[in-house]
């Protein structure tokens, strides 16, 4: 299973475990991270400073560009890290053997508090990612 994304997060157990070959501005299917192991996390940081002004957070939305190989993990779940804890959405997405976009995992509440998101929830250590599944 392969993915392309942003800056290395708390857990990056995919190969390579750095982000030197990932460009979050220009999407390229030739630069990626991958795993052949089930239950491996690929997490990425997000900007943690809000623009000036009064802001609220309605939801966190995730998107990923993913493909599978002929062997290894054939599914993935969405991962989110907040308040030093990893959470998964509890879904089993089934990518194709060519890169395709998976969109709109919508986290309408903070899984750590079960309440509405606050702008302060998106702080240092906040990560988005995916988890490989069998």
Coordinates of N, CA and C in Angstrom, one line a residue:
X1 N 0.9 -1.2 0.0 CA 0.0 0.0 0.0 C 0.9 1.2 0.0
X2 N 0.6 2.2 -0.8 CA 1.4 3.4 -1.0 C 0.5 4.7 -0.7
X3 N 1.2 5.7 -0.2 CA 0.5 7.0 0.0 C 1.5 8.1 -0.2
X4 N 1.0 9.3 -0.7 CA 1.8 10.5 -0.7 C 1.1 11.5 0.2
X5 N 1.9 12.4 0.9 CA 1.4 13.4 1.8 C 2.4 14.4 2.2
X6 N 2.2 15.1 3.5 CA 3.0 16.2 4.0 C 4.2 16.0 4.8
X7 N 4.2 16.5 6.1 CA 5.4 16.4 6.9 C 5.3 15.3 8.0
X8 N 6.3 14.6 8.2 CA 6.3 13.4 9.1 C 5.6 13.7 10.4
X9 N 4.7 12.8 10.8 CA 4.0 12.9 12.1 C 4.6 12.1 13.2
X10 N 3.8 11.9 14.2 CA 4.2 11.2 15.4 C 4.7 9.7 15.1
X11 N 3.9 9.0 14.3 CA 4.2 7.7 13.9 C 4.3 7.6 12.4
X12 N 5.5 7.2 11.9 CA 5.7 7.0 10.5 C 6.4 5.7 10.3
X13 N 5.6 4.6 10.3 CA 6.2 3.3 10.2 C 6.1 2.7 8.8
X14 N 5.9 3.6 7.8 CA 5.9 3.2 6.4 C 7.3 3.5 5.9
X15 N 7.7 3.1 4.7 CA 9.0 3.2 4.2 C 9.0 4.2 3.0
X16 N 9.9 5.1 2.9 CA 10.9 5.5 3.9 C 10.1 6.2 5.0
X17 N 10.7 6.2 6.2 CA 10.1 6.8 7.4 C 10.4 8.3 7.5
X18 N 10.8 8.9 6.4 CA 11.1 10.3 6.4 C 10.2 10.9 5.3
X19 N 10.2 12.2 5.1 CA 9.4 12.8 4.1 C 10.2 13.5 3.0
X20 N 11.4 13.1 2.9 CA 12.3 13.8 1.9 C 11.8 13.6 0.5
X21 N 11.0 12.5 0.2 CA 10.6 12.3 -1.2 C 9.1 12.7 -1.3
X22 N 8.5 13.3 -0.4 CA 7.1 13.7 -0.4 C 7.0 15.2 -0.6
X23 N 6.2 15.7 -1.5 CA 6.0 17.1 -1.7 C 4.5 17.4 -1.5
X24 N 4.1 18.1 -0.5 CA 2.7 18.4 -0.2 C 2.1 19.4 -1.1
X25 N 2.9 20.1 -1.9 CA 2.4 21.1 -2.8 C 2.1 20.5 -4.2
X26 N 3.0 19.7 -4.7 CA 2.8 19.1 -6.0 C 2.6 17.6 -5.8
X27 N 1.4 17.1 -6.2 CA 1.1 15.7 -6.1 C 1.8 15.0 -7.2
X28 N 2.5 13.9 -6.8 CA 3.2 13.1 -7.8 C 3.1 11.6 -7.4
X29 N 2.6 10.8 -8.3 CA 2.5 9.4 -8.0 C 3.8 8.6 -8.0
X30 N 4.9 9.4 -8.3 CA 6.2 8.7 -8.4 C 7.0 8.9 -7.0
X31 N 6.5 9.7 -6.1 CA 7.1 9.9 -4.8 C 6.1 9.5 -3.8
X32 N 6.4 8.5 -2.9 CA 5.4 8.0 -2.0 C 6.1 7.3 -0.8
X33 N 5.3 6.9 0.1 CA 5.7 6.0 1.2 C 4.8 4.8 1.1
X34 N 5.3 3.6 1.6 CA 4.6 2.4 1.4 C 4.8 1.4 2.6
X35 N 4.0 0.4 2.7 CA 4.2 -0.6 3.7 C 3.6 -1.9 3.1
X36 N 4.2 -3.0 3.6 CA 3.7 -4.3 3.3 C 3.2 -5.0 4.6
X37 N 3.0 -4.2 5.6 CA 2.6 -4.7 6.9 C 1.3 -4.2 7.3
X38 N 0.4 -5.1 7.9 CA -0.9 -4.7 8.4 C -0.7 -3.9 9.7
X39 N -1.7 -3.0 9.9 CA -1.7 -2.2 11.1 C -0.6 -1.2 11.3
X40 N 0.0 -0.8 10.2 CA 1.1 0.2 10.2 C 0.5 1.6 10.0
X41 N 0.9 2.6 10.9 CA 0.5 3.9 10.8 C 1.4 4.8 9.9
X42 N 0.8 5.7 9.1 CA 1.5 6.7 8.4 C 0.8 8.0 8.8
X43 N 1.4 8.8 9.7 CA 0.8 10.0 10.2 C 1.6 11.2 9.8
X44 N 0.9 12.3 9.6 CA 1.5 13.5 9.0 C 1.0 14.7 9.9
X45 N 1.9 15.7 10.0 CA 1.6 16.9 10.8 C 0.7 17.8 10.0
X46 N 0.1 18.8 10.6 CA -0.7 19.8 10.0 C -0.3 21.1 10.5
X47 N -0.5 22.2 9.8 CA -0.3 23.5 10.4 C -1.0 23.7 11.7
X48 N -0.4 24.3 12.7 CA -1.1 24.4 14.0 C -1.3 25.8 14.4
X49 N -1.1 26.8 13.6 CA -1.4 28.2 13.9 C -2.6 28.6 13.0
X50 N -3.6 29.1 13.7 CA -4.8 29.6 12.9 C -4.5 31.0 12.4
X51 N -5.2 31.4 11.4 CA -5.1 32.8 10.9 C -5.7 33.7 12.0
X52 N -5.3 34.9 11.9 CA -5.8 35.9 12.9 C -7.3 36.0 12.8
X53 N -7.9 36.3 13.9 CA -9.4 36.5 13.9 C -10.0 35.5 14.8
X54 N -11.3 35.4 14.8 CA -12.1 34.5 15.6 C -12.6 33.3 14.7
X55 N -12.1 32.1 15.1 CA -12.3 31.0 14.2 C -13.0 29.9 15.1
X56 N -13.8 29.1 14.4 CA -14.3 27.9 15.0 C -14.0 26.7 14.0
X57 N -14.1 25.5 14.5 CA -13.8 24.3 13.7 C -15.1 23.5 13.7
X58 N -15.7 23.4 12.5 CA -16.9 22.6 12.3 C -16.6 21.1 12.2
X59 N -15.4 20.7 11.5 CA -15.1 19.3 11.4 C -13.6 19.3 10.8
X60 N -13.0 18.1 11.0 CA -11.7 17.8 10.4 C -12.0 16.9 9.2
X61 N -11.5 17.2 8.0 CA -11.7 16.4 6.8 C -10.4 15.8 6.3
X62 N -10.4 14.6 6.0 CA -9.2 13.9 5.5 C -9.4 13.5 4.0
X63 N -8.3 13.5 3.3 CA -8.2 13.0 1.9 C -6.9 12.3 1.8
X64 N -6.8 11.3 0.9 CA -5.5 10.6 0.7 C -5.6 10.0 -0.7
X65 N -4.4 9.9 -1.3 CA -4.2 9.3 -2.6 C -3.5 8.0 -2.4
X66 N -4.2 6.8 -2.6 CA -3.7 5.5 -2.1 C -3.9 4.5 -3.3
X67 N -3.0 3.5 -3.2 CA -3.1 2.3 -4.1 C -2.7 1.1 -3.3
X68 N -3.0 -0.1 -3.8 CA -2.6 -1.3 -3.2 C -1.7 -2.1 -4.1
X69 N -0.9 -3.0 -3.6 CA -0.1 -3.9 -4.4 C -0.8 -5.2 -4.5
X70 N -0.2 -6.2 -5.2 CA -0.8 -7.5 -5.3 C -0.7 -8.3 -4.1
X71 N 0.2 -8.0 -3.2 CA 0.4 -8.6 -1.9 C 0.4 -7.5 -0.8
X72 N 0.3 -8.0 0.4 CA 0.3 -7.0 1.5 C -1.0 -6.5 1.8
X73 N -1.1 -5.4 2.6 CA -2.4 -4.8 3.0 C -3.3 -4.4 1.8
X74 N -4.5 -4.7 1.9 CA -5.5 -4.4 0.9 C -6.5 -3.4 1.2
X75 N -6.4 -2.9 2.5 CA -7.4 -1.9 2.9 C -6.7 -0.9 3.8
X76 N -7.4 0.2 4.2 CA -6.9 1.2 5.1 C -8.0 1.8 5.9
X77 N -7.7 2.3 7.1 CA -8.6 3.1 7.9 C -8.0 4.5 8.1
X78 N -8.8 5.5 8.3 CA -8.3 6.8 8.6 C -7.8 6.9 10.0
X79 N -6.7 7.6 10.2 CA -6.1 7.8 11.5 C -6.0 9.3 11.9
X80 N -6.2 9.6 13.2 CA -6.1 11.0 13.6 C -5.5 10.9 15.0
X81 N -4.5 11.8 15.3 CA -3.9 11.9 16.6 C -4.1 13.2 17.2
X82 N -4.7 13.2 18.4 CA -4.9 14.4 19.2 C -4.8 14.1 20.7
X83 N -4.3 15.0 21.4 CA -4.1 14.9 22.9 C -3.2 13.6 23.2
X84 N -2.2 13.4 22.4 CA -1.2 12.3 22.5 C -1.9 10.9 22.4
X85 N -3.0 10.8 21.7 CA -3.7 9.5 21.5 C -4.0 9.3 20.1
X86 N -3.8 8.1 19.6 CA -4.2 7.8 18.2 C -5.6 7.2 18.1
X87 N -6.4 7.7 17.1 CA -7.7 7.2 16.9 C -7.9 6.7 15.5
X88 N -8.8 5.8 15.2 CA -9.1 5.4 13.8 C -10.6 5.6 13.7
X89 N -11.0 5.8 12.4 CA -12.4 6.1 12.1 C -13.3 4.8 12.2
X90 N -12.7 3.6 12.1 CA -13.4 2.4 12.1 C -14.1 2.0 10.8
X91 N -13.4 2.4 9.7 CA -13.9 2.0 8.4 C -12.8 1.3 7.6
X92 N -13.2 0.4 6.7 CA -12.2 -0.3 5.9 C -12.4 0.1 4.4
X93 N -11.4 1.0 4.0 CA -11.4 1.5 2.6 C -10.7 0.5 1.8
X94 N -11.1 0.3 0.5 CA -10.5 -0.7 -0.4 C -10.0 0.0 -1.6
X95 N -8.7 0.4 -1.6 CA -8.1 1.1 -2.8 C -7.9 0.1 -4.0
X96 N -7.7 0.7 -5.1 CA -7.4 0.0 -6.4 C -5.9 -0.3 -6.5
X97 N -5.5 -1.0 -7.6 CA -4.1 -1.2 -7.8 C -3.4 0.0 -8.5
X98 N -4.2 1.0 -8.9 CA -3.6 2.2 -9.3 C -4.0 3.3 -8.4
X99 N -3.2 4.4 -8.3 CA -3.6 5.5 -7.3 C -5.0 6.0 -7.6
X100 N -5.7 6.2 -6.5 CA -7.0 6.9 -6.6 C -7.2 7.7 -5.3
X101 N -8.1 8.7 -5.5 CA -8.3 9.6 -4.4 C -9.4 9.1 -3.4
X102 N -9.1 9.1 -2.2 CA -10.1 8.8 -1.1 C -10.4 10.1 -0.4
X103 N -11.6 10.5 -0.4 CA -12.0 11.8 0.2 C -13.0 11.7 1.3
X104 N -13.0 12.8 2.0 CA -14.1 13.1 2.9 C -14.3 12.2 4.1
X105 N -13.2 11.8 4.7 CA -13.4 11.2 6.1 C -13.7 12.5 6.9
X106 N -14.8 12.5 7.5 CA -15.3 13.7 8.3 C -15.3 13.4 9.8
X107 N -14.5 14.0 10.5 CA -14.5 13.9 12.0 C -15.2 15.1 12.5
X108 N -16.5 15.0 12.8 CA -17.3 16.1 13.3 C -17.2 16.4 14.7
X109 N -16.6 15.4 15.5 CA -16.4 15.7 16.9 C -14.9 15.2 17.2
X110 N -14.4 15.8 18.2 CA -13.0 15.4 18.7 C -13.1 14.0 19.4
X111 N -12.5 13.0 18.9 CA -12.6 11.7 19.5 C -12.0 11.6 20.9
X112 N -11.2 12.6 21.3 CA -10.6 12.6 22.6 C -11.6 13.1 23.6
X113 N -12.5 14.0 23.2 CA -13.4 14.6 24.2 C -14.9 14.3 23.9
X114 N -15.1 13.7 22.7 CA -16.5 13.4 22.2 C -17.3 14.7 22.1
X115 N -16.6 15.9 22.1 CA -17.3 17.1 22.0 C -16.9 17.8 20.7
X116 N -17.4 19.0 20.5 CA -17.1 19.8 19.3 C -15.6 20.1 19.3
X117 N -15.1 20.3 18.1 CA -13.7 20.7 18.0 C -13.5 22.1 18.4
X118 N -12.4 22.4 19.0 CA -11.9 23.8 19.4 C -10.7 24.0 18.6
X119 N -10.4 25.3 18.2 CA -9.2 25.6 17.5 C -8.0 25.2 18.2
X120 N -8.0 25.2 19.6 CA -6.9 24.8 20.4 C -6.6 23.3 20.3
X121 N -7.6 22.5 19.8 CA -7.3 21.0 19.6 C -6.3 20.8 18.5
X122 N -6.2 21.7 17.6 CA -5.3 21.5 16.5 C -4.0 22.2 16.9
X123 N -3.2 21.5 17.7 CA -2.0 22.1 18.3 C -0.8 21.1 18.0
X124 N 0.3 21.5 18.6 CA 1.5 20.6 18.4 C 1.1 19.2 18.7
X125 N 1.5 18.3 17.9 CA 1.2 16.8 18.1 C 0.0 16.4 17.4
X126 N -0.8 17.3 16.8 CA -2.0 16.9 16.0 C -1.6 16.3 14.7
X127 N -2.0 15.1 14.4 CA -1.6 14.4 13.1 C -2.9 13.9 12.4
X128 N -2.7 13.8 11.1 CA -3.7 13.0 10.3 C -3.0 11.9 9.6
X129 N -3.6 10.8 9.3 CA -2.9 9.8 8.6 C -3.9 8.6 8.2
X130 N -3.2 7.5 7.9 CA -4.0 6.3 7.6 C -3.3 5.1 8.3
X131 N -4.0 4.0 8.4 CA -3.5 2.8 9.0 C -3.8 1.7 8.0
X132 N -2.7 0.9 7.7 CA -2.9 -0.2 6.8 C -3.7 -1.3 7.4
X133 N -4.6 -2.0 6.6 CA -5.4 -3.1 7.1 C -5.3 -4.3 6.2
X134 N -5.5 -5.4 6.7 CA -5.5 -6.6 5.8 C -6.5 -6.6 4.8

